[in-house]
PDB file of C-alpha atoms in Angstrom:
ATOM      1  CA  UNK A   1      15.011 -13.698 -17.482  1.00 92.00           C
ATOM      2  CA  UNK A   2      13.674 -10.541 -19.086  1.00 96.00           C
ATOM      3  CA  UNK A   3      14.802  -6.755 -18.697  1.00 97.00           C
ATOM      4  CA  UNK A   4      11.526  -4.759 -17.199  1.00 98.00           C
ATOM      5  CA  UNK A   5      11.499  -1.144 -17.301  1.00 98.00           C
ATOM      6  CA  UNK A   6       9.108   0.145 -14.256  1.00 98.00           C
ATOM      7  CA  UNK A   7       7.841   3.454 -13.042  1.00 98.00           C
ATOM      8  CA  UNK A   8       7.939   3.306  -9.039  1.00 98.00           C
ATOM      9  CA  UNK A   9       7.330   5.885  -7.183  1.00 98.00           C
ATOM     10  CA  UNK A  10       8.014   8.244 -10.074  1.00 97.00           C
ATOM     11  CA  UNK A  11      11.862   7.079 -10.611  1.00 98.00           C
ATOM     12  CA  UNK A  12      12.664   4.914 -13.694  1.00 98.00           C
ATOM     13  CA  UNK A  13      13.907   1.319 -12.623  1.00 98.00           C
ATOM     14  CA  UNK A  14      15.107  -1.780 -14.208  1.00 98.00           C
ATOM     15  CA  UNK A  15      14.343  -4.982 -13.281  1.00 98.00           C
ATOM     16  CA  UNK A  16      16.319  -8.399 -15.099  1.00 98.00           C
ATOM     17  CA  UNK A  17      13.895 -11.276 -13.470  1.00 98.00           C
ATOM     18  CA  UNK A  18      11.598 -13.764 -14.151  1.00 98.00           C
ATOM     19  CA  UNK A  19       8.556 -13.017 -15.865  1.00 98.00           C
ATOM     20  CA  UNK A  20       5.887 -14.285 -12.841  1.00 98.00           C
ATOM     21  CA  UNK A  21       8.517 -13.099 -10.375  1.00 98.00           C
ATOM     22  CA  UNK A  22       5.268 -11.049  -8.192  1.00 98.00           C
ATOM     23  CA  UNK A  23       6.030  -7.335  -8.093  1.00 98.00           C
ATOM     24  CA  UNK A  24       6.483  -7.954  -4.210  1.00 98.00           C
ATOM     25  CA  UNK A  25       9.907  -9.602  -4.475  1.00 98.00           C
ATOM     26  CA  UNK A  26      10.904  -7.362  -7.441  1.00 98.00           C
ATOM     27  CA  UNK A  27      10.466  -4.317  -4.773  1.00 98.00           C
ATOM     28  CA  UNK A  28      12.071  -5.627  -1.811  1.00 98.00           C
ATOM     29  CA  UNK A  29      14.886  -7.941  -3.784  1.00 98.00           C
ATOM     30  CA  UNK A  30      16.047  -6.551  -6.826  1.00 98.00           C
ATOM     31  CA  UNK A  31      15.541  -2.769  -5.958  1.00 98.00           C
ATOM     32  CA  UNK A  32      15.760  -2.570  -2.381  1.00 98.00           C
ATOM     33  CA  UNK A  33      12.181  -1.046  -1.584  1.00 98.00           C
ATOM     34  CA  UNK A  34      11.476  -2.810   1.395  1.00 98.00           C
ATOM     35  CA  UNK A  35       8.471  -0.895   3.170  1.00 97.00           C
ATOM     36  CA  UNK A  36       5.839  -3.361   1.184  1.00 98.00           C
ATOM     37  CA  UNK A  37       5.787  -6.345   3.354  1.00 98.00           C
ATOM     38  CA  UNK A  38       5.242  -9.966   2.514  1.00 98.00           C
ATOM     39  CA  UNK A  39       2.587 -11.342   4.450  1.00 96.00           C
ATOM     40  CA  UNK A  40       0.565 -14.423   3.247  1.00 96.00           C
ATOM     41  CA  UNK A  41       1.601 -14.736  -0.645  1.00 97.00           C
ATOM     42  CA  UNK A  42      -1.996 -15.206  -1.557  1.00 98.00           C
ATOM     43  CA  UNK A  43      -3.065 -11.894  -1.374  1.00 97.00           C
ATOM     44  CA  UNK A  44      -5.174 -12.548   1.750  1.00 97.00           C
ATOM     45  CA  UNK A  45      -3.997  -9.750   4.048  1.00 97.00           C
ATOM     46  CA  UNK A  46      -2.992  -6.846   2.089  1.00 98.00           C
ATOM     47  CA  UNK A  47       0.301  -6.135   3.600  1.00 98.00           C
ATOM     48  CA  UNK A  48       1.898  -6.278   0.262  1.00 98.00           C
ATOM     49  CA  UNK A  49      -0.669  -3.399  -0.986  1.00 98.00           C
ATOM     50  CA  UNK A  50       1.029  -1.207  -3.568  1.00 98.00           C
ATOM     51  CA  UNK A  51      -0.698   1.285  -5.937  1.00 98.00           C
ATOM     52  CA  UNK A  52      -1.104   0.785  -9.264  1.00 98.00           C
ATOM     53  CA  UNK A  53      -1.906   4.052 -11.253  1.00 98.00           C
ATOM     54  CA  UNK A  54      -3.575   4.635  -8.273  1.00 97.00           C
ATOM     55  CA  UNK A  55      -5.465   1.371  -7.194  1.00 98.00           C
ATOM     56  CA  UNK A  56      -4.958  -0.701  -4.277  1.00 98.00           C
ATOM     57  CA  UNK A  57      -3.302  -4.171  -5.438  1.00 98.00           C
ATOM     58  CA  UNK A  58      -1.849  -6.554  -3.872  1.00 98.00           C
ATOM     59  CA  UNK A  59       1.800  -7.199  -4.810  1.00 98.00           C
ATOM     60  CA  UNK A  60       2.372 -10.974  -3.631  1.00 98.00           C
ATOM     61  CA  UNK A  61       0.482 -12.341  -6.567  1.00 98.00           C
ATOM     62  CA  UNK A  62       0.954  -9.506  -9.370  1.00 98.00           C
ATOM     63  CA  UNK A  63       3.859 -11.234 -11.940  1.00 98.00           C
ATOM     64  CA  UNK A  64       6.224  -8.114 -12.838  1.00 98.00           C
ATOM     65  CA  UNK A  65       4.942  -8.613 -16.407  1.00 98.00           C
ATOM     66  CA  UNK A  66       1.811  -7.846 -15.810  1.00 98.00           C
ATOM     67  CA  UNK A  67       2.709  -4.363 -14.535  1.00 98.00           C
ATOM     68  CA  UNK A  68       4.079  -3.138 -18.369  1.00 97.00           C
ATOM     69  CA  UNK A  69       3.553   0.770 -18.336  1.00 97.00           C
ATOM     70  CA  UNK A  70       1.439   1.310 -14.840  1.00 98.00           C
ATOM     71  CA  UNK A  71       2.848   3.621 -12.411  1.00 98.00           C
ATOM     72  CA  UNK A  72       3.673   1.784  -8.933  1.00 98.00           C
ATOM     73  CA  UNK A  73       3.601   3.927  -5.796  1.00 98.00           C
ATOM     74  CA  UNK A  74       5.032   1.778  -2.306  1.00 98.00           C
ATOM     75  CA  UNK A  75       4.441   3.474   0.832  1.00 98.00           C
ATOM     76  CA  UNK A  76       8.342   4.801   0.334  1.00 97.00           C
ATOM     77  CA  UNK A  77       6.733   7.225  -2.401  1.00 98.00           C
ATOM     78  CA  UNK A  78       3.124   7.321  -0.923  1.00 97.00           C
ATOM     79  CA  UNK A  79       5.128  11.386   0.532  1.00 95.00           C
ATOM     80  CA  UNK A  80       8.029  12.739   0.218  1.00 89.00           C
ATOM     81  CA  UNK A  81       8.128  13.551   4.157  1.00 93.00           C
ATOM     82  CA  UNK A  82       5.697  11.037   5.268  1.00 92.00           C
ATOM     83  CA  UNK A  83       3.288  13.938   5.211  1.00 95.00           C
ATOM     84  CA  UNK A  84       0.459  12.391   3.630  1.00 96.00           C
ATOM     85  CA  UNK A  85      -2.931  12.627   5.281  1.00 97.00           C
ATOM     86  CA  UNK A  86      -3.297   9.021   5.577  1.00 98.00           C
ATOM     87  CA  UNK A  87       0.197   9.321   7.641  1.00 97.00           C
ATOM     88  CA  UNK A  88      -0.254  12.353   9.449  1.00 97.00           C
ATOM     89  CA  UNK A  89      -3.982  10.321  10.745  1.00 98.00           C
ATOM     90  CA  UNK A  90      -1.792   7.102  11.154  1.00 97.00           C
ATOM     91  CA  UNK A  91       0.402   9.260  13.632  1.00 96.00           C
ATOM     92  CA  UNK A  92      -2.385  11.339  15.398  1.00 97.00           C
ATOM     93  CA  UNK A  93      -4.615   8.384  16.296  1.00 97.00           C
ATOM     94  CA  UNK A  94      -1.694   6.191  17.537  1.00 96.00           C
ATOM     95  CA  UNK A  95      -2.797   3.661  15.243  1.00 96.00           C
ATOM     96  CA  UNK A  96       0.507   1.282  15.191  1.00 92.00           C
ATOM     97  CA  UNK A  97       0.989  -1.214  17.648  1.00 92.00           C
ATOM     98  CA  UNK A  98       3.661  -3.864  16.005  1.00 93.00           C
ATOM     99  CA  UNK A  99       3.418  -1.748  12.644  1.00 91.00           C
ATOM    100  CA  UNK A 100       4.265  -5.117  10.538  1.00 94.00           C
ATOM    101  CA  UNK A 101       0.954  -4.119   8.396  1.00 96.00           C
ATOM    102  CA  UNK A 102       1.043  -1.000   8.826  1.00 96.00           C
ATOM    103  CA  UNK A 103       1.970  -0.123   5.021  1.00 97.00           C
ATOM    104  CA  UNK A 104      -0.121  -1.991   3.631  1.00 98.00           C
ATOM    105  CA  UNK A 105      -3.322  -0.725   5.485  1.00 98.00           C
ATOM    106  CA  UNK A 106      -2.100   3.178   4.704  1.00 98.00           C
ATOM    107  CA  UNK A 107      -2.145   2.031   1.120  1.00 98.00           C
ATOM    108  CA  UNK A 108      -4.951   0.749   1.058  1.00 98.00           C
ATOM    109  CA  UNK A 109      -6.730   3.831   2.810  1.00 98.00           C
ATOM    110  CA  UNK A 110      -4.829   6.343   0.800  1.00 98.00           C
ATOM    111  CA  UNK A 111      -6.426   4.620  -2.387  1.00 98.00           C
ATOM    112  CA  UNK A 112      -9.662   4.661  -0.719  1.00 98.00           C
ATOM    113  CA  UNK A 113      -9.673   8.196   0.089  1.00 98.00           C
ATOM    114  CA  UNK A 114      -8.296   9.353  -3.658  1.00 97.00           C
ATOM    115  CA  UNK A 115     -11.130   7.389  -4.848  1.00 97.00           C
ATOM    116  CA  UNK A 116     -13.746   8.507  -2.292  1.00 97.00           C
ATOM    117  CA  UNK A 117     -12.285  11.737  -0.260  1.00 97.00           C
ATOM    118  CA  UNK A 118     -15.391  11.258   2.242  1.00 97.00           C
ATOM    119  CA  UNK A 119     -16.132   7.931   2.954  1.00 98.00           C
ATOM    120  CA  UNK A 120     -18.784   6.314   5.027  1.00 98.00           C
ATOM    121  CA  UNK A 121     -18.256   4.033   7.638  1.00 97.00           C
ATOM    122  CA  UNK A 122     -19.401   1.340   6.228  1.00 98.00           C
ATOM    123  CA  UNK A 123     -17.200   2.108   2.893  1.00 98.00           C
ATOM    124  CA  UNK A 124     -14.145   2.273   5.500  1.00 98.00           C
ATOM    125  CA  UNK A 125     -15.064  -0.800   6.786  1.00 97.00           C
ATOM    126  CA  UNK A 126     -15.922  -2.379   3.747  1.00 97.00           C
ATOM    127  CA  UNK A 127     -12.510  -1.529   2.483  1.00 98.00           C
ATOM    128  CA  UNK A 128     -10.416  -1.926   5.002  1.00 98.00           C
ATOM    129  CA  UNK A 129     -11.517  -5.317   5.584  1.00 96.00           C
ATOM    130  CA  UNK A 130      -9.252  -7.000   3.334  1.00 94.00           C
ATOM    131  CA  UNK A 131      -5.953  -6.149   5.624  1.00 97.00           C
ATOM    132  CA  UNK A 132      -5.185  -8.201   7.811  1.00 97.00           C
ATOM    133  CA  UNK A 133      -4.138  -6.189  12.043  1.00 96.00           C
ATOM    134  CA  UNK A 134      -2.963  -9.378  13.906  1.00 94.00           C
ATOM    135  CA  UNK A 135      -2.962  -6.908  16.503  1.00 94.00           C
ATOM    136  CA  UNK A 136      -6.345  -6.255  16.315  1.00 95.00           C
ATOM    137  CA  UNK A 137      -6.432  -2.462  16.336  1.00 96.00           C
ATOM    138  CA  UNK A 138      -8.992  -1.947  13.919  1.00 97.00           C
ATOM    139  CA  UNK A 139     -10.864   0.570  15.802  1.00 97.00           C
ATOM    140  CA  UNK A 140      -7.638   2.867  14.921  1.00 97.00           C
ATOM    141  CA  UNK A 141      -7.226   2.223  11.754  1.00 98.00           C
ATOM    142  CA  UNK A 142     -10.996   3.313  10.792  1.00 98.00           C
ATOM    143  CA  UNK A 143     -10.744   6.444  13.062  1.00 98.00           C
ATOM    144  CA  UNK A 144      -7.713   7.144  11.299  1.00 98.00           C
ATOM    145  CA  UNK A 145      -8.948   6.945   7.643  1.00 98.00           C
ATOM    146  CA  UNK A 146     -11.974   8.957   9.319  1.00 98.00           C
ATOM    147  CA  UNK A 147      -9.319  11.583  10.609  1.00 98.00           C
ATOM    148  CA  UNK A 148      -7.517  11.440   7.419  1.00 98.00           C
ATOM    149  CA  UNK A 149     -10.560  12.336   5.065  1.00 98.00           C
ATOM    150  CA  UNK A 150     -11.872  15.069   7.741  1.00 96.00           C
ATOM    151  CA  UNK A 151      -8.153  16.366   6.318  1.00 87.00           C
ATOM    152  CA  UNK A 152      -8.349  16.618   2.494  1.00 75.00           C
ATOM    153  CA  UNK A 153     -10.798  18.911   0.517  1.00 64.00           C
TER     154      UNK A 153
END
């Protein structure tokens, strides 16, 4: 075991675990941040999406080690008040239907949107690809992320 000191979601944390233990089960285990889900372990279908200093990764197969300094935001720190744009779209659209991947697919749009603040379809599409809807309502989630940068300056 080794003592990791983490930034996540801009509160100090430590974590006594394995080295490899994935930043997933660090989250939801040792400090009780459950809102990242597990969904496939081999980073397949993003419902473990975290940032990383602002970067869509996928938590499920990042060891804790390999996290040293980085700033981690989960979808518990993605707002305060759940008032981010990606959220407020999420809401407006009516995008959840079971909601299981859910967080992972507003963290992966909220990265998108930091990165690109007006997107083109195909770049939403493109992105979004790599999450996983078992519900299939992927004609939401890209008006959403459509809604969502029609919001930000």
């Amino acid at each position: 075991m080794a003592l990791f000191k983490l930034s996540i979601n801009n509160r100090a944390y430590d974590a006594d675990v394995e080295r490899d233990t994935p930043l997933l089960w660090v989250l939801r285990d040792n400090l009780g941040l459950v809102g990242t889900k597990y969904g496939c372990g081999i980073a397949q279908c993003g419902a473990c999406t975290v940032h990383i200093d602002g970067k869509a990764v996928r938590s499920c197969v990042l060891p804790v080690s390999a996290v040293g300094k980085a700033k981690v935001t989960t979808i518990e720190g993605l707002s305060e008040k759940g008032d981010h744009p990606v959220q407020q779209a999420w809401d407006e659209v009516d995008v959840a239907q079971c909601g299981y991947c859910q967080a992972g697919q507003i963290m992966t749009a909220a990265a998108l949107l930091k990165e690109k603040p007006k997107p083109t379809e195909e770049e939403i599409v493109s992105t979004m690809s790599g999450n996983i809807c078992r519900c299939g309502t992927y004609h939401r989630i890209r008006e959403a992320v459509k809604v969502a940068a029609s919001k930000t300056n």
